[in-house]
Short mmCIF file of C-alpha atoms in Angstrom, two decimals:
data_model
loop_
_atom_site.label_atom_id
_atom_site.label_comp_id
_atom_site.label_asym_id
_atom_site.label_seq_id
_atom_site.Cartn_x
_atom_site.Cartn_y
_atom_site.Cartn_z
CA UNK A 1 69.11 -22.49 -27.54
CA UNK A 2 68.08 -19.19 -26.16
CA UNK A 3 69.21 -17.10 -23.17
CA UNK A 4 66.93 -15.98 -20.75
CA UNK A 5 65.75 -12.76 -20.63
CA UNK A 6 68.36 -11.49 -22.74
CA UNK A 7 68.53 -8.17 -25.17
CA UNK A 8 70.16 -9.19 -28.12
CA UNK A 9 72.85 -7.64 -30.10
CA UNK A 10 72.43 -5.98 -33.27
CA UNK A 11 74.55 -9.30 -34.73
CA UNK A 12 73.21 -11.65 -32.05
CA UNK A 13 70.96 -13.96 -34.72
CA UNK A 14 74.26 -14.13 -36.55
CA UNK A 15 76.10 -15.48 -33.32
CA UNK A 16 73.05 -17.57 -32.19
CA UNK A 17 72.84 -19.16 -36.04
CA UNK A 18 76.70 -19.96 -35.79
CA UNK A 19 76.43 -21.69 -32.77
CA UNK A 20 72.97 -23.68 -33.26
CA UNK A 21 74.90 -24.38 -36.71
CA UNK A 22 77.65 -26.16 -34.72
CA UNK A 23 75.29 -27.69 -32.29
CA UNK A 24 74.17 -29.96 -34.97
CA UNK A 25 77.27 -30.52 -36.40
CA UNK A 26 78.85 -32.25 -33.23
CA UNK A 27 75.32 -34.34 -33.01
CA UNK A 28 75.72 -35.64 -36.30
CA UNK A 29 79.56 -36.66 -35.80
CA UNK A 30 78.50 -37.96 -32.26
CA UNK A 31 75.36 -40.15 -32.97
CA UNK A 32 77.51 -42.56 -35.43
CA UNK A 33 78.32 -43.64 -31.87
CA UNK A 34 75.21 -44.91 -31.36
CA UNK A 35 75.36 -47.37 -34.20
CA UNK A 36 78.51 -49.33 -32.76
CA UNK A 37 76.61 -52.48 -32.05
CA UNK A 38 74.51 -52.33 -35.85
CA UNK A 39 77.77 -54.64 -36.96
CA UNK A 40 77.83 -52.65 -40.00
CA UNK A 41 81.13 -50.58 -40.35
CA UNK A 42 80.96 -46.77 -38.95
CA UNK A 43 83.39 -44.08 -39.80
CA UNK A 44 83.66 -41.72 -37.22
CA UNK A 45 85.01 -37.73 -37.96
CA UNK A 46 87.84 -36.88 -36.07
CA UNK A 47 88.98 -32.91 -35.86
CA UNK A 48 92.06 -33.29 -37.59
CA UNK A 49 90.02 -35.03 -41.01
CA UNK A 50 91.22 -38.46 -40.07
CA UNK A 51 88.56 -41.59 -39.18
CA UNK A 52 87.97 -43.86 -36.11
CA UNK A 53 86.62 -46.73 -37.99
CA UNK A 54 84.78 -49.49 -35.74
CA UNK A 55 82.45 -52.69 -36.86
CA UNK A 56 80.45 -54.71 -34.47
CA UNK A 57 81.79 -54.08 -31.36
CA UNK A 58 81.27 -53.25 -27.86
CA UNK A 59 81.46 -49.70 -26.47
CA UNK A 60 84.28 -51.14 -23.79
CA UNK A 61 87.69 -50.64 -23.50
CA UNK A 62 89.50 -49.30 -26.52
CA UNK A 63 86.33 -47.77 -27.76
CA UNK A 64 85.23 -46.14 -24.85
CA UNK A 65 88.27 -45.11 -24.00
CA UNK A 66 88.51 -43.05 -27.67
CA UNK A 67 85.20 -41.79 -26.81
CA UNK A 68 85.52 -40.30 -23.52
CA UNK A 69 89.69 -38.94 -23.96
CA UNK A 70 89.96 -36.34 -26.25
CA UNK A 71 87.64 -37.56 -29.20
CA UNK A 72 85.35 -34.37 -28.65
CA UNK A 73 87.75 -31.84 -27.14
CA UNK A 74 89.55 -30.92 -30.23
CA UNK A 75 86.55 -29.91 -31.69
CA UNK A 76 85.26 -27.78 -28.56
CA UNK A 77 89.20 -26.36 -28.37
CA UNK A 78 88.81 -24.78 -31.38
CA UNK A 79 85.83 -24.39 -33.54
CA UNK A 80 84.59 -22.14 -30.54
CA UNK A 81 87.10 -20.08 -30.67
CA UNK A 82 86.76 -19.29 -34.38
CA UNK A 83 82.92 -18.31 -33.46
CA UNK A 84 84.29 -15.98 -30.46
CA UNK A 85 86.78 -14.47 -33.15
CA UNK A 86 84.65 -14.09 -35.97
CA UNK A 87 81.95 -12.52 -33.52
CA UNK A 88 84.44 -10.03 -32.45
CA UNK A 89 85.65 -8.91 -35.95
CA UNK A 90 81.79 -8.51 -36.85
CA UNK A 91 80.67 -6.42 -33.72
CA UNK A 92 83.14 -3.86 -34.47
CA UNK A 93 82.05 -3.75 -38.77
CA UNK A 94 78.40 -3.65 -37.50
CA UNK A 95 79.72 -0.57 -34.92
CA UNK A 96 78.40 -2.68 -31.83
CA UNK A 97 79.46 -3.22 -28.61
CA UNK A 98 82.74 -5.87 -28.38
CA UNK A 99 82.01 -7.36 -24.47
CA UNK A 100 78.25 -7.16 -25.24
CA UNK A 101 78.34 -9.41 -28.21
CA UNK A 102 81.18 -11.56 -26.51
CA UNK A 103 79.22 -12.05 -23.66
CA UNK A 104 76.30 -13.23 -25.12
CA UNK A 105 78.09 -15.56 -27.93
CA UNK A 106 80.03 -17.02 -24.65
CA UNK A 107 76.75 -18.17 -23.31
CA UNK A 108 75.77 -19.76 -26.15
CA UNK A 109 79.12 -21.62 -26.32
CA UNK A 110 77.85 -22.69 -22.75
CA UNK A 111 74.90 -24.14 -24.44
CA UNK A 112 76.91 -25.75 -26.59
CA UNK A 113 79.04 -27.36 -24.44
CA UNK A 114 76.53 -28.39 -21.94
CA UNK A 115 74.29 -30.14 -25.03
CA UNK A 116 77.49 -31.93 -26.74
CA UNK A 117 78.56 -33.60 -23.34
CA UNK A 118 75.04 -34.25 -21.96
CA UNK A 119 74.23 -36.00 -25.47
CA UNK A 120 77.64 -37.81 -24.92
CA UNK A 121 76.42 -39.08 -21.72
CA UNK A 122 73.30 -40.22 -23.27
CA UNK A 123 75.35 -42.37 -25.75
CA UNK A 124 77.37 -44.25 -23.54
CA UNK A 125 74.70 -44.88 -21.61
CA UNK A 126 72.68 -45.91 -24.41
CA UNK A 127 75.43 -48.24 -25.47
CA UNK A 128 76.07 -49.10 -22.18
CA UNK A 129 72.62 -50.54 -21.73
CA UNK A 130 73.12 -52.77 -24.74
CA UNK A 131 69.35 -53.25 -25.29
CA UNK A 132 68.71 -54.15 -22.24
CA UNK A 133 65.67 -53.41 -20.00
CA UNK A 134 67.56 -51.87 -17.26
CA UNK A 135 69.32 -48.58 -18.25
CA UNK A 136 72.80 -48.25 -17.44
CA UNK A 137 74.08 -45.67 -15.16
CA UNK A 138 74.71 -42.46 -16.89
CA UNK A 139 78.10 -40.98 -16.80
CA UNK A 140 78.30 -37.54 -14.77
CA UNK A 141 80.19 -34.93 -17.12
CA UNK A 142 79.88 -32.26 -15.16
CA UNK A 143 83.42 -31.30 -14.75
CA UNK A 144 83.88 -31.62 -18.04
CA UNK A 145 81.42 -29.31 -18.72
CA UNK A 146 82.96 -26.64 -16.21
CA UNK A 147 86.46 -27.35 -17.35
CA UNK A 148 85.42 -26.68 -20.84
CA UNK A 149 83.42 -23.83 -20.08
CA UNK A 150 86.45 -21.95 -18.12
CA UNK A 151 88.61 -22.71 -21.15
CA UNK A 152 86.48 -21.07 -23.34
CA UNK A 153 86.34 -18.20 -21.01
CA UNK A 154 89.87 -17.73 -21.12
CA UNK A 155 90.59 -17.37 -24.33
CA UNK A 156 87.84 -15.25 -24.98
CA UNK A 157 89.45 -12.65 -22.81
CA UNK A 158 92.55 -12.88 -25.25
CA UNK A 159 90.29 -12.29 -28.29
CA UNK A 160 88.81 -8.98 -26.58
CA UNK A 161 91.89 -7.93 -25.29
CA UNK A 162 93.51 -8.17 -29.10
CA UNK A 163 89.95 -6.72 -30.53
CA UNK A 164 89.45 -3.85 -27.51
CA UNK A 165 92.93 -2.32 -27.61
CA UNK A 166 92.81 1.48 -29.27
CA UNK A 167 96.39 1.95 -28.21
CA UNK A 168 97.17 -1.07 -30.82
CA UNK A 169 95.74 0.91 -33.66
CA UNK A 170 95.94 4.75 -32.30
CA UNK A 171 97.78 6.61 -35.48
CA UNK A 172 101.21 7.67 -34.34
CA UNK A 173 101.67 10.38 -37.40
CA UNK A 174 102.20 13.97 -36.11
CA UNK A 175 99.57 16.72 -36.79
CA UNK A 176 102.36 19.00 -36.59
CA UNK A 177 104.15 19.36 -40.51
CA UNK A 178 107.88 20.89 -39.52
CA UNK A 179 108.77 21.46 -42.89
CA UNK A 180 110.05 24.52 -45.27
CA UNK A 181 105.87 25.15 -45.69
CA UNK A 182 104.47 28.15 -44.87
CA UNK A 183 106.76 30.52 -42.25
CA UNK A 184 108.33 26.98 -41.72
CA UNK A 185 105.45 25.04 -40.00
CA UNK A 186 102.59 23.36 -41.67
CA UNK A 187 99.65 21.35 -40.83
CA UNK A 188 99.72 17.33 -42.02
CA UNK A 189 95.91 17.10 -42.91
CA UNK A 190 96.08 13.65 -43.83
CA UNK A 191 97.31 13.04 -39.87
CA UNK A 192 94.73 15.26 -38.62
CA UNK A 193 91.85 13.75 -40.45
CA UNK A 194 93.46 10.04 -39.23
CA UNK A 195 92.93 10.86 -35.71
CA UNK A 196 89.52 12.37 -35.40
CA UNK A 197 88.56 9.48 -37.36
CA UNK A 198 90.04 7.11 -34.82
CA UNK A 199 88.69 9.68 -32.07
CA UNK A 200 85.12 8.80 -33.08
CA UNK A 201 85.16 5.67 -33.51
CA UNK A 202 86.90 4.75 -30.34
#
């Protein structure tokens, strides 16, 4: 999982390790699938901690059905998302650049995507097939690949919108000290010092 002829981020083999991390994690939840035929009983992980449980069965109706409508989405909906928002948080503690290190974590949630629904493919075809000598057509997810995708890509503009905003955190306190200080007006250091900080930094 590697973009092409990209220049990483200071934090980018943080992002990249996140995401590989969670790469394997969906292909160990999603090859139990492939055991649906062994007869022996397989407890599947949903995203909400509760368990499809199946023995000996075929992958039609019912079970394919749980497969292919909303068994994976959950966990695409959201663990993403906690990636994008982690990476966000990080780039600005490490001082690097926000859209740089969202853009490249984005395509790696590409990856991601593209490799969980491809391998889900594979399954069903796999199970499909039934042993057989003649594969079974394999299922074209490619729109669920670009609706995914775009739904990733719109809530990542919300996280760098909420992370890239210096009016949100620009201090309000006056520099100006009207008070009985010296001839009447005084300087607020503690004001003064708060905004060149936030000058620099943004």
């Amino acid at each position: 999982m590697e973009i092409p002829g990209h220049k990483p981020s200071g934090i980018y083999p943080h992002t990249k390790k996140q995401v590989v991390d969670l790469n394997r994690k969906y292909q160990k939840i999603l090859v139990k699938w492939r055991f649906l035929h062994s007869g022996e009983l397989i407890k599947i992980p949903q995203y909400d901690g509760t368990f499809i449980s199946y023995r000996g069965i075929k992958f039609s109706g019912s079970a394919e059905l749980v497969f292919w409508k909303g068994f994976i989405e959950p966990y695409l909906q959201n663990d993403p998302l906690e990636i994008l928002r982690n990476v966000a948080e990080l780039s600005q503690k490490a001082n690097q650049n926000l859209i740089y290190c969202l853009d490249e974590c984005e395509q790696l949630l590409g990856y991601l995507i593209h490799n969980t629904y491809e391998y889900m493919a594979e399954t069903a075809q796999l199970l499909k097939s039934d042993g057989g000598i003649k594969k079974a057509p394999k299922k074209n997810v490619s729109s669920k690949i670009s609706t995914m995708k775009q739904y990733i890509a719109d809530h990542r503009k919300v996280i760098e919108l909420e992370f890239n905003n210096p009016k949100a955190s620009k201090p309000q306190e006056s520099i100006l000290d009207i008070k009985p200080n010296f001839y009447g007006i005084g300087f607020n250091l503690n004001a003064l010092w708060k905004k060149i900080t936030w000058w620099r930094q943004n």
